[in-house]
mmCIF file of C-alpha atoms in Angstrom:
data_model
loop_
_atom_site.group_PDB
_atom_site.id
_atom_site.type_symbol
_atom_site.label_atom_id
_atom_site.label_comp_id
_atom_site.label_asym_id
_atom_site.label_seq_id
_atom_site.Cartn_x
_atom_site.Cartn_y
_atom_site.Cartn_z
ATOM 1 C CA UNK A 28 114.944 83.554 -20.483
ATOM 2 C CA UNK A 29 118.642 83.472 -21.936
ATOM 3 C CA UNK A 30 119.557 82.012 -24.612
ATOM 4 C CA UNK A 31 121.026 81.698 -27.740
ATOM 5 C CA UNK A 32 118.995 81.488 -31.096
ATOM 6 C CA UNK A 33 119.769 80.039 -34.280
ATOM 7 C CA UNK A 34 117.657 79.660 -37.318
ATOM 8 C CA UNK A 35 116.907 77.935 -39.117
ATOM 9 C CA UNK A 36 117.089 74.566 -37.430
ATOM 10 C CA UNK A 37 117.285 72.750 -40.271
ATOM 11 C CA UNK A 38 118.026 73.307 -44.308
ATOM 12 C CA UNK A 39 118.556 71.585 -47.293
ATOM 13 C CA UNK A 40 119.950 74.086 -50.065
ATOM 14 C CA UNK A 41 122.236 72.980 -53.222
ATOM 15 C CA UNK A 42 125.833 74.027 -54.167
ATOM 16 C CA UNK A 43 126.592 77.449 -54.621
ATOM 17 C CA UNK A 44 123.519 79.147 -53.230
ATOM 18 C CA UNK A 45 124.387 81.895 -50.689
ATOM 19 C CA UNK A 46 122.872 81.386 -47.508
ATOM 20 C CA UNK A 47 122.634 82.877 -43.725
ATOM 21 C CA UNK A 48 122.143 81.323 -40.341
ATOM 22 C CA UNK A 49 121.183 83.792 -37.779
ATOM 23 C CA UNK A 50 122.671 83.435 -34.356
ATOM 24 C CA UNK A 51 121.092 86.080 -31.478
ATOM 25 C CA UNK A 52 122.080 85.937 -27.835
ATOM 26 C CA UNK A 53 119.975 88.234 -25.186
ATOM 27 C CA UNK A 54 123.184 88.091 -22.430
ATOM 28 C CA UNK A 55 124.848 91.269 -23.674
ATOM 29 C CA UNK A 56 127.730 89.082 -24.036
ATOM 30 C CA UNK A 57 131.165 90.449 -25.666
ATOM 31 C CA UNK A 58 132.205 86.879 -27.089
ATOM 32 C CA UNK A 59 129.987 85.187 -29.681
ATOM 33 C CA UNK A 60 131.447 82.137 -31.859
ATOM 34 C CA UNK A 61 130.763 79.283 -34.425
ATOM 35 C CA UNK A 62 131.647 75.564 -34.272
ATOM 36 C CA UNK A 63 130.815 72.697 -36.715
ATOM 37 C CA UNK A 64 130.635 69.292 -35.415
ATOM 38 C CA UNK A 65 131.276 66.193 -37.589
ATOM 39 C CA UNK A 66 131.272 63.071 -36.476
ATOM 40 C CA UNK A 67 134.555 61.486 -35.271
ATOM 41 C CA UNK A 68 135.716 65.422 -35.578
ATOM 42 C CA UNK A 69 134.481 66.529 -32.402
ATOM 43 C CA UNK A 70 133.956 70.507 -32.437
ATOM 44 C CA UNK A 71 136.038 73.025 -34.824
ATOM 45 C CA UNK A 72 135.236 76.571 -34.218
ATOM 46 C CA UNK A 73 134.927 78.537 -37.838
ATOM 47 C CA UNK A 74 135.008 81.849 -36.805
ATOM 48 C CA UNK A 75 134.623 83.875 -33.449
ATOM 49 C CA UNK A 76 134.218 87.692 -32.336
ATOM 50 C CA UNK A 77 135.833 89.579 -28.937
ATOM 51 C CA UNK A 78 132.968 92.536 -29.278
ATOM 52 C CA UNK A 79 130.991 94.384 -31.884
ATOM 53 C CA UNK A 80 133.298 94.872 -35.043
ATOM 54 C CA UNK A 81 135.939 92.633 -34.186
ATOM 55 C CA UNK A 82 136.297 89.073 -35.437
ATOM 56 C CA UNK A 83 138.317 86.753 -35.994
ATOM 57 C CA UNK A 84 139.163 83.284 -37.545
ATOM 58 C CA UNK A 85 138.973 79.428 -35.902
ATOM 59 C CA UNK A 86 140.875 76.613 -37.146
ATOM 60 C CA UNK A 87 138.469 76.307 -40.221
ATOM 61 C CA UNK A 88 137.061 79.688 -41.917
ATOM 62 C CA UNK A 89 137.324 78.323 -45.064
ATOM 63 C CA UNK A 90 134.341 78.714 -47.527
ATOM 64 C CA UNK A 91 132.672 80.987 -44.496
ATOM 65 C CA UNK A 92 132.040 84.367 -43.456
ATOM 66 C CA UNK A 93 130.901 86.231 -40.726
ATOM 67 C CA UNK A 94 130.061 90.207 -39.594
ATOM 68 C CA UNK A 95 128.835 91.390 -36.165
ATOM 69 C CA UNK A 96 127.565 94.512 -36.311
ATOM 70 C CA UNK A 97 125.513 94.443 -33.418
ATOM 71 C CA UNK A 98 126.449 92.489 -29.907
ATOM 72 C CA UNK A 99 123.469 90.976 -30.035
ATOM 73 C CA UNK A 100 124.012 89.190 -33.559
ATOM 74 C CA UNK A 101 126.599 86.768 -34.935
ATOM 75 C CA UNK A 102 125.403 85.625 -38.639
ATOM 76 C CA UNK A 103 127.323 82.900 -40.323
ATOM 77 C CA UNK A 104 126.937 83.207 -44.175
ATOM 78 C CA UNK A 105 127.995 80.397 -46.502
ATOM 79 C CA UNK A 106 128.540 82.555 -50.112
ATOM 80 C CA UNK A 107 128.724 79.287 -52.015
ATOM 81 C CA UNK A 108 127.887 76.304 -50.138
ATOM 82 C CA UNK A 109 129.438 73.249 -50.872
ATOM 83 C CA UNK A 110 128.803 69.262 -50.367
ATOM 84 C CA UNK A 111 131.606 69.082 -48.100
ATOM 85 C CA UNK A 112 129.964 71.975 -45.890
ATOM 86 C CA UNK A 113 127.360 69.519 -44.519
ATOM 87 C CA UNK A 114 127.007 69.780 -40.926
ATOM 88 C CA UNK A 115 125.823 70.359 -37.836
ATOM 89 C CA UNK A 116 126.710 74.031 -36.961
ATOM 90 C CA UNK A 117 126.420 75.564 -33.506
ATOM 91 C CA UNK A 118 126.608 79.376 -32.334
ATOM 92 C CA UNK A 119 128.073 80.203 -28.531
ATOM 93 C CA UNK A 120 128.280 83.171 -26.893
ATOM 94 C CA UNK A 121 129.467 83.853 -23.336
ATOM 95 C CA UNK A 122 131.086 87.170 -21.102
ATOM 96 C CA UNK A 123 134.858 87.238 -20.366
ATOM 97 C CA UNK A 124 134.247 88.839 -17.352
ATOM 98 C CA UNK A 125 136.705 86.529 -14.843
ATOM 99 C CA UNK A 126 138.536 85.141 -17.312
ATOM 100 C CA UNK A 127 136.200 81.991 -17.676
ATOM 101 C CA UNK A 128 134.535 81.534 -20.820
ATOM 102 C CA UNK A 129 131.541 79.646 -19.811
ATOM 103 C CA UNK A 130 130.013 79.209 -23.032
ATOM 104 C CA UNK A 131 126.390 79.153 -23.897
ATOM 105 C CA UNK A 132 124.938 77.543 -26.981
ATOM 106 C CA UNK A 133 122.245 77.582 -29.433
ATOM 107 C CA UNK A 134 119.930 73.860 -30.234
ATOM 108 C CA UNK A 135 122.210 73.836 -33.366
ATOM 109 C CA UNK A 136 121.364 74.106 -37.030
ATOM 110 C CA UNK A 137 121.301 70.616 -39.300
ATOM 111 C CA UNK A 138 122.906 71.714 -42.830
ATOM 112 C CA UNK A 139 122.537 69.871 -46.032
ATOM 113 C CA UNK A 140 124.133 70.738 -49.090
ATOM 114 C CA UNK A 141 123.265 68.514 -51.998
ATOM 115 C CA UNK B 235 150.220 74.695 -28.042
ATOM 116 C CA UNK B 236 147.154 73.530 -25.870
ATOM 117 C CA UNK B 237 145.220 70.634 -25.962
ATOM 118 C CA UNK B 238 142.498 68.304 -24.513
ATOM 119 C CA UNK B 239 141.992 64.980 -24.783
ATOM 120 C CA UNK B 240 139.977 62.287 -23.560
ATOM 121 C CA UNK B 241 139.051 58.591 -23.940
ATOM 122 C CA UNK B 242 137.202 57.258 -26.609
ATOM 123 C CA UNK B 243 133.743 55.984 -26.883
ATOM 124 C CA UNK B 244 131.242 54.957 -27.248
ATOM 125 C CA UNK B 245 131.722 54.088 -23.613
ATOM 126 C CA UNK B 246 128.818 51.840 -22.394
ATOM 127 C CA UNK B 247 127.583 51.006 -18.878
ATOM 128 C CA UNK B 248 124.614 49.661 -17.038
ATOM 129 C CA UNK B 249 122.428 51.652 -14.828
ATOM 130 C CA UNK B 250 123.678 52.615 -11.482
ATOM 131 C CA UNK B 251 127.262 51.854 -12.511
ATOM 132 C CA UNK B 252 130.456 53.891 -11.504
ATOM 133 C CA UNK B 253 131.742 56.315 -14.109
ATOM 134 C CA UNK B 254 134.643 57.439 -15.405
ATOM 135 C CA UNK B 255 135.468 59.321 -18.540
ATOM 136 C CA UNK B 256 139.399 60.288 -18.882
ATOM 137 C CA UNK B 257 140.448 63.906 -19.995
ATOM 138 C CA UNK B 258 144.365 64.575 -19.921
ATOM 139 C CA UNK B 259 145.520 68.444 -20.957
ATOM 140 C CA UNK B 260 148.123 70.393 -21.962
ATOM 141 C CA UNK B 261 148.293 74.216 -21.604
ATOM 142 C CA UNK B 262 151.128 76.418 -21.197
ATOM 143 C CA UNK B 263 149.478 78.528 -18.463
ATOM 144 C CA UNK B 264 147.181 78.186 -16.057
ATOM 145 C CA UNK B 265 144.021 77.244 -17.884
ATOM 146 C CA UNK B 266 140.213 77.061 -16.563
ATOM 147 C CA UNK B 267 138.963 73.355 -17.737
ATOM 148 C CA UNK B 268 135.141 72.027 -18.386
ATOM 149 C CA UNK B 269 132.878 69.742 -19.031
ATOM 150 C CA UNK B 270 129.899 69.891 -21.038
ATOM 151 C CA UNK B 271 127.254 67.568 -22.105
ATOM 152 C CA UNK B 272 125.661 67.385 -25.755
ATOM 153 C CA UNK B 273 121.867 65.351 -25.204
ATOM 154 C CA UNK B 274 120.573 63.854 -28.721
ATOM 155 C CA UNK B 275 119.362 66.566 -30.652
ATOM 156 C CA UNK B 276 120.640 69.250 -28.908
ATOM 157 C CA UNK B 277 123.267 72.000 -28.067
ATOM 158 C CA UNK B 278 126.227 72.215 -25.748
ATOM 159 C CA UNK B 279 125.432 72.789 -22.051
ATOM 160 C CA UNK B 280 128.069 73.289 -19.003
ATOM 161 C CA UNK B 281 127.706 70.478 -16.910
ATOM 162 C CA UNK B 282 130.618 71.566 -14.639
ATOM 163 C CA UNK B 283 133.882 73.615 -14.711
ATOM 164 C CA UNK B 284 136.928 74.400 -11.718
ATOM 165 C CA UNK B 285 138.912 77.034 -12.379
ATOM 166 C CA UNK B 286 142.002 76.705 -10.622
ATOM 167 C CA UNK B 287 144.468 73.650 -9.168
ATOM 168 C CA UNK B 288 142.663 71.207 -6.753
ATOM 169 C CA UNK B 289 138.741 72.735 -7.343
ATOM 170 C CA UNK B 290 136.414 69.845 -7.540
ATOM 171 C CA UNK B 291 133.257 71.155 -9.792
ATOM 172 C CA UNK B 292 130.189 69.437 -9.225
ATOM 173 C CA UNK B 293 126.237 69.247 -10.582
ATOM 174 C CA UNK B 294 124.132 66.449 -11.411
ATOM 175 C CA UNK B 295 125.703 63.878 -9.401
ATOM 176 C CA UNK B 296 129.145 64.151 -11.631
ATOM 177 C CA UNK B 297 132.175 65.569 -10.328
ATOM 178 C CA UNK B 298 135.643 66.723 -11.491
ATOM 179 C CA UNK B 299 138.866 67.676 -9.682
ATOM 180 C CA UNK B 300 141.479 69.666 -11.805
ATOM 181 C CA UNK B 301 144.619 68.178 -10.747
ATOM 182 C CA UNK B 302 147.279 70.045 -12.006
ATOM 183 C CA UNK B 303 150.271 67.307 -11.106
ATOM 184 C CA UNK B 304 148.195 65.003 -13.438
ATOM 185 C CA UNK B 305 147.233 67.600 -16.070
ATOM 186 C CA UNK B 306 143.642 65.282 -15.380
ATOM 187 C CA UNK B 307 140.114 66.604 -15.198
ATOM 188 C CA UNK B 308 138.567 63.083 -15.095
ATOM 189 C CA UNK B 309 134.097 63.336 -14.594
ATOM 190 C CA UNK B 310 133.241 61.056 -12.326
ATOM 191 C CA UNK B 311 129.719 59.593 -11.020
ATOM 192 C CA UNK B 312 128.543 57.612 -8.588
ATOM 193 C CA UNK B 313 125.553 55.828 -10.211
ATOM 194 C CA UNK B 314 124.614 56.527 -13.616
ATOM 195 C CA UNK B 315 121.020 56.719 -15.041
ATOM 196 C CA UNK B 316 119.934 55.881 -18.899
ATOM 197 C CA UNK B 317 119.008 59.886 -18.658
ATOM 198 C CA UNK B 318 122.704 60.479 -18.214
ATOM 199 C CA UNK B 319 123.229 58.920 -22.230
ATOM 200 C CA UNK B 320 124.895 61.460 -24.084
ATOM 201 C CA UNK B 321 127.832 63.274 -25.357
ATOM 202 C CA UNK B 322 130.398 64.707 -23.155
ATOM 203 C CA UNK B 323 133.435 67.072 -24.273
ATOM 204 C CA UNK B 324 136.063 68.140 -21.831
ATOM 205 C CA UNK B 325 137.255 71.529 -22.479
ATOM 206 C CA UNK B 326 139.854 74.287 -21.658
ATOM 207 C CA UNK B 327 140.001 77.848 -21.512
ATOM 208 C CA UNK B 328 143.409 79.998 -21.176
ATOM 209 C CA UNK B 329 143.719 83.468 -21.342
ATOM 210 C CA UNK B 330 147.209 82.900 -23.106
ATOM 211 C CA UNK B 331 145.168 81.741 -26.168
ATOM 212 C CA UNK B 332 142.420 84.934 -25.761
ATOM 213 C CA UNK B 333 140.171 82.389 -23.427
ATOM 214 C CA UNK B 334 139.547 80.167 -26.510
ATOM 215 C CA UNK B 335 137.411 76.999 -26.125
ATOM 216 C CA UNK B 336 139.976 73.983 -26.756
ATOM 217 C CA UNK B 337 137.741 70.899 -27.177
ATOM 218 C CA UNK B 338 138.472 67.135 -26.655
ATOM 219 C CA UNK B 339 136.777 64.896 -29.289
ATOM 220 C CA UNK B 340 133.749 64.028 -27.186
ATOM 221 C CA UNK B 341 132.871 60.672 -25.472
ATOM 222 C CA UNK B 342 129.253 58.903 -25.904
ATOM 223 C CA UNK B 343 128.038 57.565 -23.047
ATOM 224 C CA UNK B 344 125.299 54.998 -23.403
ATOM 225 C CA UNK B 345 123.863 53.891 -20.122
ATOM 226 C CA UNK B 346 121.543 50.290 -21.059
ATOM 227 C CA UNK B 347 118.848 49.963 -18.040
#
């Protein structure tokens, strides 16, 4: 089945302790990104990636990282969370084949930074 | 630069109403627009998309016409169900911005049986 992964679903962590969510699509697709959503924010993408190696930042990178080594894998790392990094965070993937940019994404991780 | 937006919510109707949710753009080129749907608790799905001036996209019952004289990709359907309570984001895609997602705010749609 395709689909997008993300783990974990949910976490609680405190300020300033490093932490990764996984993202993993199995559609070989070139285009992998990450959004937060906040409410009465809509959707901000953090960061996204074109292909393997290449990546580049959305309207908010701040306080976040990301590497994609593989094409398969899109972490998002937070190197010290902070209180104001509580959200929802979603990972999307999708081809650029035809220019469209139909985007598939993952159920969506629930962050909590105390 | 572009942009997408779209009525605010929470929008709520009774079952087997007519809806209507607004989305107005603004691109420089000629972009590809969406819609998606967010059900509680989860993720982002494509609920329909047209890709060029005049398409109508269609699934579900909801439909969309990109009308390019309007800059408008209003979703549209016939009779809503309570099933059809969610979030819904208009979106558009332009390769003159590297076919980056640019997303409305979202509009709740509660649907009261």
């Amino acid at each position: 089945e395709a689909q997008v992964t993300q783990n974990p679903r949910y976490l609680i962590t405190v300020t300033g302790k490093k932490l990764t969510v996984t993202c993993s699509q199995n559609m070989n697709h070139e285009y992998m990104s990450w959004y937060r959503q906040d409410p009465g924010l809509g959707l901000r993408q953090i960061y996204y990636s074109m292909n393997v190696e290449v990546t580049d930042k959305g309207d908010v990178p701040e306080g976040y990282k990301v590497s994609r080594k593989e094409k398969r894998n899109f972490p998002l790392i937070l190197e010290s969370p902070s209180p104001n990094q509580t959200s929802l965070y979603f990972c999307a993937s999708s081809t650029l084949t035809g220019g469209k940019n139909i985007q598939y994404f993952g159920a969506g991780t629930r962050l909590s930074v105390l | 630069g572009n942009s997408v937006t779209q009525m605010e919510g929470p929008v709520t109707l009774s079952e087997e109403a007519f809806l209507t949710i607004n989305c107005t753009y603004t691109a420089t080129g000629y972009p590809s627009l969406f819609w998606y749907v967010q059900y509680p608790g989860e993720g982002l799905q494509l609920l329909l998309k047209a890709t060029k001036a005049d398409d109508k996209g269609s699934n579900k019952g909801f439909e969309a016409t990109y009308r390019k004289e309007t800059t408008s990709f209003h979703l549209e359907k016939g009779s809503v169900q309570v099933s059809d309570s969610a979030v819904y984001f208009c979106a558009l895609s332009d390769r003159n911005s590297n076919y980056q997602l640019i997303w409305g705010a979202g509009t709740k749609l509660i649907i009261k049986p």
